[in-house]
Short mmCIF file of C-alpha atoms in Angstrom, two decimals:
data_model
loop_
_atom_site.label_atom_id
_atom_site.label_comp_id
_atom_site.label_asym_id
_atom_site.label_seq_id
_atom_site.Cartn_x
_atom_site.Cartn_y
_atom_site.Cartn_z
CA GLU A 10 2.41 -2.05 -34.72
CA GLY A 11 4.81 0.87 -34.56
CA ILE A 12 2.01 3.41 -33.94
CA PRO A 13 3.26 6.23 -31.69
CA VAL A 14 1.16 6.86 -28.57
CA ILE A 15 0.99 10.16 -26.69
CA ASN A 16 -0.11 9.63 -23.06
CA ILE A 17 -1.90 12.58 -21.46
CA ASP A 18 -3.05 13.41 -17.93
CA THR A 19 -2.59 10.20 -15.88
CA GLN A 20 0.84 8.74 -16.56
CA VAL A 21 0.96 5.04 -17.43
CA LYS A 22 3.44 2.87 -15.56
CA GLU A 23 4.90 1.36 -18.75
CA GLY A 24 6.50 4.58 -19.91
CA ASP A 25 8.64 2.84 -22.52
CA LEU A 26 5.49 1.96 -24.49
CA VAL A 27 4.59 5.58 -25.23
CA LYS A 28 6.34 8.19 -27.33
CA ALA A 29 5.57 11.09 -25.03
CA TYR A 30 3.71 12.06 -21.89
CA VAL A 31 1.92 15.38 -21.33
CA GLY A 32 0.34 16.13 -17.97
CA SER A 33 0.19 18.46 -15.02
CA ASP A 34 2.70 19.14 -12.29
CA ASN A 35 0.61 17.22 -9.78
CA ARG A 36 3.00 17.53 -6.87
CA ASN A 37 2.83 21.32 -7.14
CA ALA A 38 -0.97 21.20 -7.38
CA GLY A 39 -1.06 19.70 -3.90
CA PHE A 40 1.78 21.89 -2.68
CA VAL A 41 -0.02 25.16 -3.47
CA CYS A 42 -3.05 23.95 -1.49
CA GLY A 43 -0.82 23.23 1.49
CA GLU A 44 0.89 26.61 1.25
CA TYR A 45 -2.48 28.37 1.17
CA LEU A 46 -3.73 26.38 4.15
CA LYS A 47 -0.66 27.44 6.14
CA LYS A 48 -1.49 31.09 5.44
CA LYS A 49 -5.08 30.58 6.53
CA CYS A 50 -4.11 28.58 9.65
CA PRO A 51 -0.71 29.98 10.71
CA LYS A 52 -0.88 28.13 14.04
CA GLY A 53 -1.64 24.79 12.41
CA GLY A 54 -4.74 22.70 12.95
CA LYS A 55 -6.43 19.34 12.57
CA LEU A 56 -7.08 17.92 9.14
CA LEU A 57 -8.30 14.96 7.11
CA ILE A 58 -6.91 13.52 3.87
CA LEU A 59 -9.16 11.84 1.30
CA GLU A 60 -7.02 10.11 -1.29
CA CYS A 61 -6.72 7.29 -3.84
CA PRO A 62 -3.40 5.38 -3.55
CA SER A 63 -4.01 3.49 -6.82
CA MET A 64 -3.78 6.73 -8.84
CA SER A 65 -0.26 8.08 -9.36
CA SER A 66 -1.53 11.61 -10.00
CA VAL A 67 -3.42 11.71 -6.70
CA ASN A 68 -0.41 10.29 -4.85
CA ASP A 69 1.76 13.10 -6.22
CA ARG A 70 -0.80 15.70 -5.16
CA ILE A 71 -1.07 14.39 -1.62
CA THR A 72 2.72 14.15 -1.36
CA GLY A 73 3.06 17.79 -2.42
CA PHE A 74 0.43 18.86 0.09
CA GLU A 75 2.16 17.01 2.93
CA GLN A 76 5.49 18.54 2.01
CA ALA A 77 3.98 22.03 2.16
CA ILE A 78 2.44 21.59 5.61
CA ALA A 79 5.28 19.52 7.12
CA ASP A 80 6.47 22.27 9.47
CA GLY A 81 3.12 24.00 9.96
CA GLY A 82 1.92 22.37 13.17
CA PHE A 83 -0.83 20.33 11.53
CA GLU A 84 -2.18 17.04 12.84
CA VAL A 85 -3.64 14.51 10.40
CA LEU A 86 -6.62 13.14 12.29
CA ASP A 87 -7.41 10.49 9.70
CA ARG A 88 -7.10 9.57 6.05
CA ALA A 89 -9.02 7.27 3.74
CA ASP A 90 -8.92 5.74 0.28
CA VAL A 91 -12.14 6.89 -1.39
CA ASN A 92 -11.33 5.44 -4.84
CA GLY A 93 -11.25 8.90 -6.40
CA GLY A 94 -15.03 9.22 -6.41
CA MET A 95 -17.68 11.55 -5.04
CA GLU A 96 -20.07 9.00 -3.54
CA LYS A 97 -17.44 7.17 -1.52
CA ALA A 98 -15.94 10.47 -0.37
CA ALA A 99 -19.32 11.69 0.88
CA GLU A 100 -19.87 8.45 2.78
CA VAL A 101 -16.43 8.50 4.41
CA MET A 102 -16.63 12.20 5.22
CA GLU A 103 -19.98 11.69 6.91
CA GLY A 104 -18.35 9.15 9.22
CA PHE A 105 -15.42 11.46 9.97
CA LEU A 106 -17.78 14.30 10.87
CA GLU A 107 -19.45 12.05 13.43
CA LYS A 108 -16.11 10.81 14.78
CA TYR A 109 -14.18 14.08 15.14
CA GLN A 110 -15.42 17.17 16.94
CA GLU A 111 -12.74 19.50 15.57
CA ILE A 112 -11.73 19.56 11.90
CA ASP A 113 -9.98 22.57 10.41
CA ALA A 114 -9.39 21.34 6.86
CA VAL A 115 -9.91 18.49 4.41
CA MET A 116 -7.41 17.84 1.62
CA CYS A 117 -8.91 15.93 -1.31
CA GLY A 118 -6.95 14.22 -4.07
CA ASN A 119 -9.21 15.56 -6.81
CA ASP A 120 -12.25 17.77 -7.28
CA ARG A 121 -14.71 14.86 -7.41
CA ILE A 122 -13.57 13.81 -3.95
CA ALA A 123 -13.88 17.42 -2.79
CA LEU A 124 -17.48 17.59 -4.04
CA GLY A 125 -18.31 14.49 -2.01
CA ALA A 126 -16.69 15.94 1.10
CA LEU A 127 -18.55 19.20 0.54
CA ARG A 128 -21.88 17.42 0.24
CA ALA A 129 -21.32 15.66 3.57
CA VAL A 130 -20.28 18.87 5.32
CA GLU A 131 -23.26 20.83 4.02
CA ALA A 132 -25.64 18.08 5.17
CA SER A 133 -24.12 17.87 8.64
CA GLU A 134 -25.18 19.61 11.82
CA GLY A 135 -23.00 21.08 14.54
CA SER A 136 -20.26 23.63 14.96
CA VAL A 137 -17.56 21.74 13.04
CA LYS A 138 -19.03 22.81 9.69
CA GLU A 139 -18.76 26.50 10.55
CA HIS A 140 -15.00 26.84 10.03
CA ILE A 141 -13.95 23.80 8.03
CA ARG A 142 -11.93 24.38 4.82
CA ILE A 143 -12.04 21.98 1.87
CA TYR A 144 -9.34 21.79 -0.80
CA GLY A 145 -9.42 19.89 -4.07
CA VAL A 146 -7.24 19.49 -7.16
CA ASP A 147 -8.25 19.96 -10.82
CA GLY A 148 -9.84 23.40 -11.20
CA SER A 149 -13.12 21.95 -12.51
CA PRO A 150 -16.08 24.23 -13.31
CA GLU A 151 -18.16 22.63 -10.53
CA ILE A 152 -15.55 23.35 -7.87
CA LYS A 153 -14.91 26.87 -9.13
CA SER A 154 -18.65 27.56 -8.83
CA GLU A 155 -18.51 26.47 -5.19
CA ILE A 156 -15.38 28.49 -4.46
CA ALA A 157 -17.14 31.56 -5.87
CA LYS A 158 -19.74 31.30 -3.08
CA GLN A 159 -18.33 33.32 -0.22
CA ASP A 160 -20.09 31.19 2.42
CA SER A 161 -19.06 27.83 0.95
CA PRO A 162 -16.56 25.62 2.84
CA MET A 163 -14.92 24.98 -0.54
CA THR A 164 -11.80 27.10 -0.17
CA GLY A 165 -9.41 26.34 -3.01
CA THR A 166 -8.28 23.96 -5.73
CA GLY A 167 -4.87 23.21 -7.17
CA ALA A 168 -5.81 23.88 -10.77
CA GLN A 169 -4.52 22.38 -13.96
CA SER A 170 -5.20 23.42 -17.54
CA PRO A 171 -6.58 20.63 -19.76
CA ILE A 172 -6.61 23.12 -22.63
CA ARG A 173 -2.83 23.63 -22.42
CA ILE A 174 -2.29 19.88 -22.04
CA GLY A 175 -4.34 19.21 -25.17
CA LYS A 176 -2.54 21.86 -27.22
CA GLU A 177 0.88 20.57 -26.17
CA ALA A 178 -0.09 16.98 -27.02
CA ALA A 179 -1.27 18.10 -30.48
CA GLU A 180 2.00 19.95 -31.10
CA ILE A 181 3.99 16.87 -30.11
CA GLY A 182 1.86 14.73 -32.42
CA ILE A 183 2.65 17.06 -35.32
CA ALA A 184 6.35 16.97 -34.43
CA ILE A 185 6.30 13.16 -34.46
CA LEU A 186 4.63 13.08 -37.87
CA ASN A 187 7.16 15.58 -39.24
CA GLY A 188 10.16 13.76 -37.78
CA GLU A 189 11.03 16.73 -35.56
CA ASN A 190 12.41 16.78 -32.02
CA PHE A 191 9.99 16.78 -29.08
CA GLU A 192 10.02 16.45 -25.30
CA ALA A 193 9.45 12.92 -24.02
CA ALA A 194 7.78 14.25 -20.86
CA THR A 195 6.06 17.61 -20.38
CA TYR A 196 4.59 18.79 -17.07
CA GLU A 197 2.31 21.81 -17.40
CA ASP A 198 2.19 24.40 -14.62
CA THR A 199 -0.40 24.11 -11.86
CA PHE A 200 -1.67 26.96 -9.69
CA LEU A 201 -4.13 27.79 -6.93
CA ILE A 202 -7.65 29.04 -7.57
CA ASP A 203 -9.29 30.49 -4.45
CA LYS A 204 -12.04 32.92 -3.52
CA GLY A 205 -9.76 35.85 -4.31
CA ASN A 206 -9.07 34.99 -7.95
CA VAL A 207 -11.81 32.59 -9.09
CA GLU A 208 -13.63 35.31 -11.06
CA MET A 209 -10.56 35.72 -13.25
CA TYR A 210 -10.76 32.07 -14.37
CA GLY A 211 -14.54 31.89 -14.65
CA THR A 212 -16.86 29.10 -13.55
CA ASP A 213 -18.40 28.02 -16.88
CA GLY A 214 -15.51 25.95 -18.18
CA TRP A 215 -11.94 24.75 -17.78
CA GLN A 216 -8.91 26.98 -18.06
#
């Protein structure tokens, strides 16, 4: 019908059907988690990956994470498709905790997955839960609240800013209506939120 569409957050495959895309730099969101893990575990370690191959954004995040840790001496013990959800992630993580006696870190494709992994770890018994580190991606209020707890296994999240994404999409919409130039694809910056800086971003909302 000739109605311009602005695609935000998760990029559609049929890019020629939309006027513009506005989202996060998902590869970097995973990369910053990997870089932080390398600092925390300079000798490497054993880790798990909870992902969702059907989601392009999660694929980019996991790819960025793997690129960051490529030369860090890490061993991927296992990985699983948890469909991007908390319940499935908790179920899978419970099985991994029973299967593996040593787990240093868990990389999760989004914060919902991370919450599921966290629930399983907190409900588990044994020494593995004492030093495990969990990483997510999104920067959601729920995850930031967990990161703020000094004794929580939730260590960091590759954060995005839905507020900036929304503002940029609105500005592009106005430019389209006014017949002005605009960027066909915009990737907003992503960054790490950890226990050292979470207070700066707050836990009662998105950044």
